[in-house]
Amino acid sequence: MAPKKKSAKVLKCPTCGMIVTAKDEDFPFCSDRCRKIDLGKWAMGVYKISSPVLDPEVLEDLGESVRRPTNRDDE
């Protein structure tokens, strides 16, 4: 039995759906235009990360910043 050759993994651009491969310059997008469209959606708040922060270190840092009021008169 002959060994199977590994084929390049083919995926679709998340913005327009065009077929792209991992070797493409703008992977996982098909072009710089689609990459910028996706970035714009993140910036406008179209995409959101809905799960809460569960990392104890991050939560601890957030708690410290709330407890420490900033005094702008010292500047």
N, CA, C and O atoms as a CHARMM CRD file, in Angstrom:
* protein
*
  300
    1    1 MET  N      0.82800  -1.16100   0.00000 PROA 1      0.00000
    2    1 MET  CA     0.00000   0.00000   0.00000 PROA 1      0.00000
    3    1 MET  C      0.88700   1.24500   0.00000 PROA 1      0.00000
    4    1 MET  O      1.79700   1.35600   0.82200 PROA 1      0.00000
    5    2 ALA  N      0.63200   2.16900  -0.90500 PROA 2      0.00000
    6    2 ALA  CA     1.42800   3.38600  -1.01800 PROA 2      0.00000
    7    2 ALA  C      1.01900   4.38900   0.06200 PROA 2      0.00000
    8    2 ALA  O     -0.16300   4.51200   0.38200 PROA 2      0.00000
    9    3 PRO  N      2.00200   5.10700   0.62500 PROA 3      0.00000
   10    3 PRO  CA     1.65700   6.10000   1.63700 PROA 3      0.00000
   11    3 PRO  C      0.87000   7.26200   1.02200 PROA 3      0.00000
   12    3 PRO  O      1.11400   7.66900  -0.11400 PROA 3      0.00000
   13    4 LYS  N     -0.07500   7.78100   1.80000 PROA 4      0.00000
   14    4 LYS  CA    -0.89300   8.88400   1.31000 PROA 4      0.00000
   15    4 LYS  C     -0.12700  10.19300   1.43500 PROA 4      0.00000
   16    4 LYS  O      0.56600  10.42700   2.42500 PROA 4      0.00000
   17    5 LYS  N     -0.25800  11.04000   0.42400 PROA 5      0.00000
   18    5 LYS  CA     0.37400  12.35100   0.47800 PROA 5      0.00000
   19    5 LYS  C     -0.50800  13.28700   1.28200 PROA 5      0.00000
   20    5 LYS  O     -1.73500  13.22600   1.20000 PROA 5      0.00000
   21    6 LYS  N      0.12500  14.15400   2.05900 PROA 6      0.00000
   22    6 LYS  CA    -0.62500  15.15300   2.81300 PROA 6      0.00000
   23    6 LYS  C     -1.03700  16.26500   1.85600 PROA 6      0.00000
   24    6 LYS  O     -0.20000  16.83300   1.15500 PROA 6      0.00000
   25    7 SER  N     -2.31100  16.56500   1.83300 PROA 7      0.00000
   26    7 SER  CA    -2.76800  17.66100   0.98800 PROA 7      0.00000
   27    7 SER  C     -2.83300  18.93300   1.82300 PROA 7      0.00000
   28    7 SER  O     -3.02400  18.88900   3.03900 PROA 7      0.00000
   29    8 ALA  N     -2.67300  20.05600   1.15200 PROA 8      0.00000
   30    8 ALA  CA    -2.76900  21.34000   1.85300 PROA 8      0.00000
   31    8 ALA  C     -4.18800  21.51300   2.35500 PROA 8      0.00000
   32    8 ALA  O     -5.14700  21.23500   1.63500 PROA 8      0.00000
   33    9 LYS  N     -4.32100  21.96900   3.58100 PROA 9      0.00000
   34    9 LYS  CA    -5.63800  22.15200   4.16300 PROA 9      0.00000
   35    9 LYS  C     -6.30700  23.34800   3.50600 PROA 9      0.00000
   36    9 LYS  O     -5.74000  24.43900   3.45700 PROA 9      0.00000
   37   10 VAL  N     -7.50500  23.13800   3.00600 PROA 10     0.00000
   38   10 VAL  CA    -8.23600  24.19100   2.32400 PROA 10     0.00000
   39   10 VAL  C     -9.36200  24.68500   3.22800 PROA 10     0.00000
   40   10 VAL  O    -10.17600  23.90500   3.72200 PROA 10     0.00000
   41   11 LEU  N     -9.38500  25.98900   3.42700 PROA 11     0.00000
   42   11 LEU  CA   -10.40200  26.61700   4.25600 PROA 11     0.00000
   43   11 LEU  C    -11.06700  27.74600   3.48300 PROA 11     0.00000
   44   11 LEU  O    -10.63100  28.10000   2.38700 PROA 11     0.00000
   45   12 LYS  N    -12.11800  28.30700   4.05500 PROA 12     0.00000
   46   12 LYS  CA   -12.80000  29.43000   3.42200 PROA 12     0.00000
   47   12 LYS  C    -12.48900  30.70800   4.18500 PROA 12     0.00000
   48   12 LYS  O    -12.38200  30.70300   5.41200 PROA 12     0.00000
   49   13 CYS  N    -12.34600  31.79800   3.45200 PROA 13     0.00000
   50   13 CYS  CA   -12.12400  33.11700   4.02900 PROA 13     0.00000
   51   13 CYS  C    -13.31700  33.43800   4.92500 PROA 13     0.00000
   52   13 CYS  O    -14.45900  33.32600   4.47900 PROA 13     0.00000
   53   14 PRO  N    -13.08300  33.83900   6.18900 PROA 14     0.00000
   54   14 PRO  CA   -14.20000  34.11700   7.09000 PROA 14     0.00000
   55   14 PRO  C    -15.02700  35.33200   6.67200 PROA 14     0.00000
   56   14 PRO  O    -16.15300  35.49500   7.14400 PROA 14     0.00000
   57   15 THR  N    -14.49600  36.18100   5.80400 PROA 15     0.00000
   58   15 THR  CA   -15.21800  37.37800   5.39100 PROA 15     0.00000
   59   15 THR  C    -16.08200  37.14000   4.16400 PROA 15     0.00000
   60   15 THR  O    -17.26600  37.47800   4.15800 PROA 15     0.00000
   61   16 CYS  N    -15.48400  36.54800   3.10800 PROA 16     0.00000
   62   16 CYS  CA   -16.22800  36.41500   1.84700 PROA 16     0.00000
   63   16 CYS  C    -16.52300  34.97500   1.44700 PROA 16     0.00000
   64   16 CYS  O    -17.36100  34.73800   0.57600 PROA 16     0.00000
   65   17 GLY  N    -15.84600  34.00300   2.07100 PROA 17     0.00000
   66   17 GLY  CA   -16.10400  32.60700   1.76900 PROA 17     0.00000
   67   17 GLY  C    -15.25800  32.03100   0.64100 PROA 17     0.00000
   68   17 GLY  O    -15.42700  30.86600   0.28000 PROA 17     0.00000
   69   18 MET  N    -14.35600  32.81900   0.08300 PROA 18     0.00000
   70   18 MET  CA   -13.47300  32.33600  -0.97900 PROA 18     0.00000
   71   18 MET  C    -12.50900  31.29000  -0.41100 PROA 18     0.00000
   72   18 MET  O    -12.10700  31.39200   0.74800 PROA 18     0.00000
   73   19 ILE  N    -12.14100  30.30400  -1.19800 PROA 19     0.00000
   74   19 ILE  CA   -11.26200  29.23300  -0.74800 PROA 19     0.00000
   75   19 ILE  C     -9.83700  29.76100  -0.60300 PROA 19     0.00000
   76   19 ILE  O     -9.31400  30.41700  -1.50300 PROA 19     0.00000
   77   20 VAL  N     -9.21200  29.46500   0.55000 PROA 20     0.00000
   78   20 VAL  CA    -7.82700  29.84700   0.82500 PROA 20     0.00000
   79   20 VAL  C     -7.07300  28.64500   1.36600 PROA 20     0.00000
   80   20 VAL  O     -7.68100  27.70500   1.87600 PROA 20     0.00000
   81   21 THR  N     -5.76700  28.67300   1.25700 PROA 21     0.00000
   82   21 THR  CA    -4.93300  27.61100   1.82400 PROA 21     0.00000
   83   21 THR  C     -4.00800  28.23100   2.85800 PROA 21     0.00000
   84   21 THR  O     -3.82500  29.44800   2.88700 PROA 21     0.00000
   85   22 ALA  N     -3.42700  27.39500   3.70200 PROA 22     0.00000
   86   22 ALA  CA    -2.55100  27.87400   4.76800 PROA 22     0.00000
   87   22 ALA  C     -1.29800  28.55000   4.21000 PROA 22     0.00000
   88   22 ALA  O     -0.63700  29.30100   4.92600 PROA 22     0.00000
   89   23 LYS  N     -0.96800  28.29900   2.96100 PROA 23     0.00000
   90   23 LYS  CA     0.22100  28.88800   2.34900 PROA 23     0.00000
   91   23 LYS  C     -0.04000  30.28700   1.79700 PROA 23     0.00000
   92   23 LYS  O      0.90400  30.99100   1.43800 PROA 23     0.00000
   93   24 ASP  N     -1.29900  30.69800   1.72500 PROA 24     0.00000
   94   24 ASP  CA    -1.62100  32.02000   1.17900 PROA 24     0.00000
   95   24 ASP  C     -1.04800  33.12300   2.06200 PROA 24     0.00000
   96   24 ASP  O     -0.95700  32.97800   3.28100 PROA 24     0.00000
   97   25 GLU  N     -0.66200  34.22700   1.42600 PROA 25     0.00000
   98   25 GLU  CA    -0.03100  35.34700   2.13200 PROA 25     0.00000
   99   25 GLU  C     -0.92500  35.95000   3.21300 PROA 25     0.00000
  100   25 GLU  O     -0.43300  36.30400   4.28400 PROA 25     0.00000
  101   26 ASP  N     -2.21500  36.07400   2.95600 PROA 26     0.00000
  102   26 ASP  CA    -3.13400  36.70700   3.89400 PROA 26     0.00000
  103   26 ASP  C     -3.93100  35.71500   4.72500 PROA 26     0.00000
  104   26 ASP  O     -4.95800  36.08400   5.29300 PROA 26     0.00000
  105   27 PHE  N     -3.48900  34.46900   4.81200 PROA 27     0.00000
  106   27 PHE  CA    -4.20000  33.42400   5.55000 PROA 27     0.00000
  107   27 PHE  C     -4.53600  33.90200   6.95300 PROA 27     0.00000
  108   27 PHE  O     -3.66500  34.48900   7.59500 PROA 27     0.00000
  109   28 PRO  N     -5.71300  33.69500   7.46000 PROA 28     0.00000
  110   28 PRO  CA    -6.82700  32.89200   6.96600 PROA 28     0.00000
  111   28 PRO  C     -7.77400  33.65600   6.04300 PROA 28     0.00000
  112   28 PRO  O     -8.84300  33.14900   5.70100 PROA 28     0.00000
  113   29 PHE  N     -7.39600  34.86500   5.63700 PROA 29     0.00000
  114   29 PHE  CA    -8.22600  35.64600   4.72800 PROA 29     0.00000
  115   29 PHE  C     -7.71500  35.47500   3.31200 PROA 29     0.00000
  116   29 PHE  O     -6.58100  35.04600   3.10000 PROA 29     0.00000
  117   30 CYS  N     -8.56000  35.81400   2.33500 PROA 30     0.00000
  118   30 CYS  CA    -8.14500  35.68100   0.93600 PROA 30     0.00000
  119   30 CYS  C     -7.39800  36.91100   0.45200 PROA 30     0.00000
  120   30 CYS  O     -6.66700  36.84000  -0.53600 PROA 30     0.00000
  121   31 SER  N     -7.57000  38.03900   1.13300 PROA 31     0.00000
  122   31 SER  CA    -6.92200  39.27600   0.70900 PROA 31     0.00000
  123   31 SER  C     -6.77800  40.23800   1.87800 PROA 31     0.00000
  124   31 SER  O     -7.36700  40.04600   2.94200 PROA 31     0.00000
  125   32 ASP  N     -5.98400  41.27500   1.65700 PROA 32     0.00000
  126   32 ASP  CA    -5.82700  42.30600   2.67800 PROA 32     0.00000
  127   32 ASP  C     -7.14700  43.02800   2.90400 PROA 32     0.00000
  128   32 ASP  O     -7.44000  43.45000   4.02300 PROA 32     0.00000
  129   33 ARG  N     -7.93900  43.17200   1.86000 PROA 33     0.00000
  130   33 ARG  CA    -9.24600  43.82600   1.96800 PROA 33     0.00000
  131   33 ARG  C    -10.14400  43.07800   2.95800 PROA 33     0.00000
  132   33 ARG  O    -10.75400  43.69800   3.82900 PROA 33     0.00000
  133   34 CYS  N    -10.22700  41.75100   2.83000 PROA 34     0.00000
  134   34 CYS  CA   -11.06100  40.94900   3.73500 PROA 34     0.00000
  135   34 CYS  C    -10.51600  41.01600   5.15900 PROA 34     0.00000
  136   34 CYS  O    -11.29300  41.02900   6.11400 PROA 34     0.00000
  137   35 ARG  N     -9.19400  41.05800   5.31400 PROA 35     0.00000
  138   35 ARG  CA    -8.57300  41.17600   6.64200 PROA 35     0.00000
  139   35 ARG  C     -9.01300  42.48800   7.29500 PROA 35     0.00000
  140   35 ARG  O     -9.34500  42.50800   8.48000 PROA 35     0.00000
  141   36 LYS  N     -9.01700  43.58800   6.52300 PROA 36     0.00000
  142   36 LYS  CA    -9.40000  44.89900   7.05700 PROA 36     0.00000
  143   36 LYS  C    -10.89300  44.97300   7.35700 PROA 36     0.00000
  144   36 LYS  O    -11.29800  45.61600   8.32500 PROA 36     0.00000
  145   37 ILE  N    -11.70200  44.33200   6.54900 PROA 37     0.00000
  146   37 ILE  CA   -13.14600  44.28200   6.81900 PROA 37     0.00000
  147   37 ILE  C    -13.39200  43.59100   8.15500 PROA 37     0.00000
  148   37 ILE  O    -14.19800  44.05700   8.96000 PROA 37     0.00000
  149   38 ASP  N    -12.69600  42.47700   8.39200 PROA 38     0.00000
  150   38 ASP  CA   -12.83600  41.74000   9.64300 PROA 38     0.00000
  151   38 ASP  C    -12.36700  42.59100  10.82600 PROA 38     0.00000
  152   38 ASP  O    -13.02300  42.60900  11.86700 PROA 38     0.00000
  153   39 LEU  N    -11.25600  43.28600  10.68100 PROA 39     0.00000
  154   39 LEU  CA   -10.74900  44.15400  11.73900 PROA 39     0.00000
  155   39 LEU  C    -11.75400  45.25600  12.04400 PROA 39     0.00000
  156   39 LEU  O    -11.97800  45.59000  13.20700 PROA 39     0.00000
  157   40 GLY  N    -12.36000  45.82000  11.00600 PROA 40     0.00000
  158   40 GLY  CA   -13.37300  46.85100  11.19900 PROA 40     0.00000
  159   40 GLY  C    -14.57400  46.33900  11.97800 PROA 40     0.00000
  160   40 GLY  O    -15.14300  47.06500  12.79400 PROA 40     0.00000
  161   41 LYS  N    -14.96400  45.09200  11.73100 PROA 41     0.00000
  162   41 LYS  CA   -16.09000  44.51000  12.47300 PROA 41     0.00000
  163   41 LYS  C    -15.75000  44.37600  13.94800 PROA 41     0.00000
  164   41 LYS  O    -16.60700  44.61200  14.80000 PROA 41     0.00000
  165   42 TRP  N    -14.51200  43.99900  14.26800 PROA 42     0.00000
  166   42 TRP  CA   -14.09200  43.92400  15.66600 PROA 42     0.00000
  167   42 TRP  C    -14.12200  45.31400  16.27900 PROA 42     0.00000
  168   42 TRP  O    -14.59800  45.48700  17.40000 PROA 42     0.00000
  169   43 ALA  N    -13.61500  46.31300  15.54900 PROA 43     0.00000
  170   43 ALA  CA   -13.54400  47.67800  16.07600 PROA 43     0.00000
  171   43 ALA  C    -14.93100  48.27600  16.31700 PROA 43     0.00000
  172   43 ALA  O    -15.11600  49.04800  17.25700 PROA 43     0.00000
  173   44 MET  N    -15.89600  47.92800  15.48200 PROA 44     0.00000
  174   44 MET  CA   -17.25000  48.46500  15.62800 PROA 44     0.00000
  175   44 MET  C    -18.07100  47.70500  16.66600 PROA 44     0.00000
  176   44 MET  O    -19.18000  48.12200  17.00200 PROA 44     0.00000
  177   45 GLY  N    -17.54000  46.59900  17.17500 PROA 45     0.00000
  178   45 GLY  CA   -18.25300  45.83300  18.19200 PROA 45     0.00000
  179   45 GLY  C    -19.21100  44.80500  17.62100 PROA 45     0.00000
  180   45 GLY  O    -20.05900  44.27900  18.34100 PROA 45     0.00000
  181   46 VAL  N    -19.08500  44.51000  16.32000 PROA 46     0.00000
  182   46 VAL  CA   -19.93900  43.48200  15.71500 PROA 46     0.00000
  183   46 VAL  C    -19.60900  42.12200  16.33200 PROA 46     0.00000
  184   46 VAL  O    -20.50500  41.33200  16.62700 PROA 46     0.00000
  185   47 TYR  N    -18.31100  41.85700  16.52300 PROA 47     0.00000
  186   47 TYR  CA   -17.88200  40.62100  17.16800 PROA 47     0.00000
  187   47 TYR  C    -17.64400  40.92900  18.64400 PROA 47     0.00000
  188   47 TYR  O    -17.11900  41.98700  18.99000 PROA 47     0.00000
  189   48 LYS  N    -18.03400  40.00000  19.50200 PROA 48     0.00000
  190   48 LYS  CA   -17.82900  40.16700  20.93800 PROA 48     0.00000
  191   48 LYS  C    -17.39100  38.83500  21.53900 PROA 48     0.00000
  192   48 LYS  O    -17.78600  37.76600  21.07400 PROA 48     0.00000
  193   49 ILE  N    -16.58100  38.92000  22.56300 PROA 49     0.00000
  194   49 ILE  CA   -16.21000  37.73400  23.32100 PROA 49     0.00000
  195   49 ILE  C    -17.16000  37.68900  24.50400 PROA 49     0.00000
  196   49 ILE  O    -17.08800  38.53000  25.40000 PROA 49     0.00000
  197   50 SER  N    -18.04000  36.71700  24.50500 PROA 50     0.00000
  198   50 SER  CA   -19.13900  36.72200  25.46500 PROA 50     0.00000
  199   50 SER  C    -18.84100  36.02900  26.78900 PROA 50     0.00000
  200   50 SER  O    -19.57900  36.22200  27.75500 PROA 50     0.00000
  201   51 SER  N    -17.79700  35.24100  26.85900 PROA 51     0.00000
  202   51 SER  CA   -17.54600  34.53800  28.11700 PROA 51     0.00000
  203   51 SER  C    -16.84100  35.46600  29.10300 PROA 51     0.00000
  204   51 SER  O    -16.02800  36.29400  28.69300 PROA 51     0.00000
  205   52 PRO  N    -17.13800  35.34100  30.39000 PROA 52     0.00000
  206   52 PRO  CA   -16.51000  36.20800  31.39700 PROA 52     0.00000
  207   52 PRO  C    -15.04300  35.84000  31.60200 PROA 52     0.00000
  208   52 PRO  O    -14.62000  34.73100  31.27800 PROA 52     0.00000
  209   53 VAL  N    -14.28200  36.77600  32.13900 PROA 53     0.00000
  210   53 VAL  CA   -12.87700  36.53600  32.44800 PROA 53     0.00000
  211   53 VAL  C    -12.81300  35.66200  33.69000 PROA 53     0.00000
  212   53 VAL  O    -13.35900  36.01200  34.73600 PROA 53     0.00000
  213   54 LEU  N    -12.14200  34.52200  33.56500 PROA 54     0.00000
  214   54 LEU  CA   -12.05100  33.60200  34.69000 PROA 54     0.00000
  215   54 LEU  C    -10.62300  33.43800  35.20100 PROA 54     0.00000
  216   54 LEU  O    -10.39400  32.69300  36.15300 PROA 54     0.00000
  217   55 ASP  N     -9.65900  34.12100  34.58200 PROA 55     0.00000
  218   55 ASP  CA    -8.26700  34.01900  34.99300 PROA 55     0.00000
  219   55 ASP  C     -8.09100  34.75200  36.32200 PROA 55     0.00000
  220   55 ASP  O     -8.31100  35.96100  36.37800 PROA 55     0.00000
  221   56 PRO  N     -7.70200  34.06000  37.39200 PROA 56     0.00000
  222   56 PRO  CA    -7.59500  34.67800  38.71400 PROA 56     0.00000
  223   56 PRO  C     -6.65200  35.88400  38.74400 PROA 56     0.00000
  224   56 PRO  O     -6.93100  36.85900  39.44200 PROA 56     0.00000
  225   57 GLU  N     -5.53000  35.83900  37.99400 PROA 57     0.00000
  226   57 GLU  CA    -4.58900  36.95300  37.98100 PROA 57     0.00000
  227   57 GLU  C     -5.22200  38.20000  37.37900 PROA 57     0.00000
  228   57 GLU  O     -5.02800  39.30300  37.89000 PROA 57     0.00000
  229   58 VAL  N     -5.97800  38.03400  36.29300 PROA 58     0.00000
  230   58 VAL  CA    -6.63000  39.17000  35.65000 PROA 58     0.00000
  231   58 VAL  C     -7.68700  39.74900  36.57600 PROA 58     0.00000
  232   58 VAL  O     -7.79300  40.96800  36.71300 PROA 58     0.00000
  233   59 LEU  N     -8.45900  38.89900  37.20500 PROA 59     0.00000
  234   59 LEU  CA    -9.48200  39.37100  38.13900 PROA 59     0.00000
  235   59 LEU  C     -8.85200  40.11200  39.31700 PROA 59     0.00000
  236   59 LEU  O     -9.38900  41.11800  39.78000 PROA 59     0.00000
  237   60 GLU  N     -7.72000  39.61700  39.79700 PROA 60     0.00000
  238   60 GLU  CA    -7.02800  40.26500  40.90700 PROA 60     0.00000
  239   60 GLU  C     -6.53300  41.65000  40.49400 PROA 60     0.00000
  240   60 GLU  O     -6.66700  42.61000  41.25200 PROA 60     0.00000
  241   61 ASP  N     -5.95800  41.75500  39.28400 PROA 61     0.00000
  242   61 ASP  CA    -5.48100  43.04300  38.77700 PROA 61     0.00000
  243   61 ASP  C     -6.63400  44.02400  38.61800 PROA 61     0.00000
  244   61 ASP  O     -6.48300  45.20900  38.91700 PROA 61     0.00000
  245   62 LEU  N     -7.76600  43.55100  38.15700 PROA 62     0.00000
  246   62 LEU  CA    -8.92500  44.42100  37.99600 PROA 62     0.00000
  247   62 LEU  C     -9.41900  44.91200  39.35700 PROA 62     0.00000
  248   62 LEU  O     -9.80100  46.07400  39.49600 PROA 62     0.00000
  249   63 GLY  N     -9.41200  44.04700  40.34300 PROA 63     0.00000
  250   63 GLY  CA    -9.83800  44.41600  41.68100 PROA 63     0.00000
  251   63 GLY  C     -8.92500  45.46800  42.29200 PROA 63     0.00000
  252   63 GLY  O     -9.39800  46.37200  42.98000 PROA 63     0.00000
  253   64 GLU  N     -7.63000  45.36300  42.05000 PROA 64     0.00000
  254   64 GLU  CA    -6.67800  46.34100  42.58000 PROA 64     0.00000
  255   64 GLU  C     -6.89200  47.70700  41.94300 PROA 64     0.00000
  256   64 GLU  O     -6.80500  48.72600  42.62900 PROA 64     0.00000
  257   65 SER  N     -7.16600  47.74600  40.66900 PROA 65     0.00000
  258   65 SER  CA    -7.35000  49.03500  39.99400 PROA 65     0.00000
  259   65 SER  C     -8.63200  49.71800  40.44700 PROA 65     0.00000
  260   65 SER  O     -8.71500  50.94600  40.41600 PROA 65     0.00000
  261   66 VAL  N     -9.62800  48.95600  40.86400 PROA 66     0.00000
  262   66 VAL  CA   -10.86900  49.53700  41.36900 PROA 66     0.00000
  263   66 VAL  C    -10.65700  50.09600  42.77500 PROA 66     0.00000
  264   66 VAL  O    -11.20700  51.14100  43.12100 PROA 66     0.00000
  265   67 ARG  N     -9.86000  49.39900  43.58000 PROA 67     0.00000
  266   67 ARG  CA    -9.62400  49.82600  44.96700 PROA 67     0.00000
  267   67 ARG  C     -8.68100  51.02000  45.05100 PROA 67     0.00000
  268   67 ARG  O     -8.77300  51.81100  45.99000 PROA 67     0.00000
  269   68 ARG  N     -7.76100  51.16400  44.07000 PROA 68     0.00000
  270   68 ARG  CA    -6.80000  52.24500  44.08500 PROA 68     0.00000
  271   68 ARG  C     -7.31400  53.42400  43.27100 PROA 68     0.00000
  272   68 ARG  O     -7.18100  53.41300  42.04800 PROA 68     0.00000
  273   69 PRO  N     -7.88700  54.42300  43.89200 PROA 69     0.00000
  274   69 PRO  CA    -8.34400  55.57200  43.12100 PROA 69     0.00000
  275   69 PRO  C     -7.13600  56.36400  42.61200 PROA 69     0.00000
  276   69 PRO  O     -6.12400  56.49000  43.30200 PROA 69     0.00000
  277   70 THR  N     -7.26200  56.88600  41.40800 PROA 70     0.00000
  278   70 THR  CA    -6.17100  57.67400  40.84200 PROA 70     0.00000
  279   70 THR  C     -6.35600  59.11800  41.24500 PROA 70     0.00000
  280   70 THR  O     -7.46200  59.65700  41.19600 PROA 70     0.00000
  281   71 ASN  N     -5.26900  59.73400  41.64100 PROA 71     0.00000
  282   71 ASN  CA    -5.30200  61.12900  42.04900 PROA 71     0.00000
  283   71 ASN  C     -4.55800  61.94300  41.00500 PROA 71     0.00000
  284   71 ASN  O     -3.33000  61.88400  40.94400 PROA 71     0.00000
  285   72 ARG  N     -5.26000  62.68700  40.19900 PROA 72     0.00000
  286   72 ARG  CA    -4.68200  63.42900  39.09400 PROA 72     0.00000
  287   72 ARG  C     -3.99700  64.71700  39.56500 PROA 72     0.00000
  288   72 ARG  O     -3.29000  65.34700  38.77800 PROA 72     0.00000
  289   73 ASP  N     -4.18600  65.12600  40.83100 PROA 73     0.00000
  290   73 ASP  CA    -3.55300  66.33700  41.32900 PROA 73     0.00000
  291   73 ASP  C     -2.05400  66.15000  41.54100 PROA 73     0.00000
  292   73 ASP  O     -1.31100  67.13000  41.60100 PROA 73     0.00000
  293   74 ASP  N     -1.59500  64.88100  41.65600 PROA 74     0.00000
  294   74 ASP  CA    -0.18900  64.59000  41.90400 PROA 74     0.00000
  295   74 ASP  C      0.66900  64.73300  40.65800 PROA 74     0.00000
  296   74 ASP  O      1.89400  64.71400  40.76900 PROA 74     0.00000
  297   75 GLU  N      0.08900  64.87200  39.49800 PROA 75     0.00000
  298   75 GLU  CA     0.85100  64.89100  38.25300 PROA 75     0.00000
  299   75 GLU  C      1.58100  66.16900  38.03500 PROA 75     0.00000
  300   75 GLU  O      2.26600  66.32400  37.02400 PROA 75     0.00000
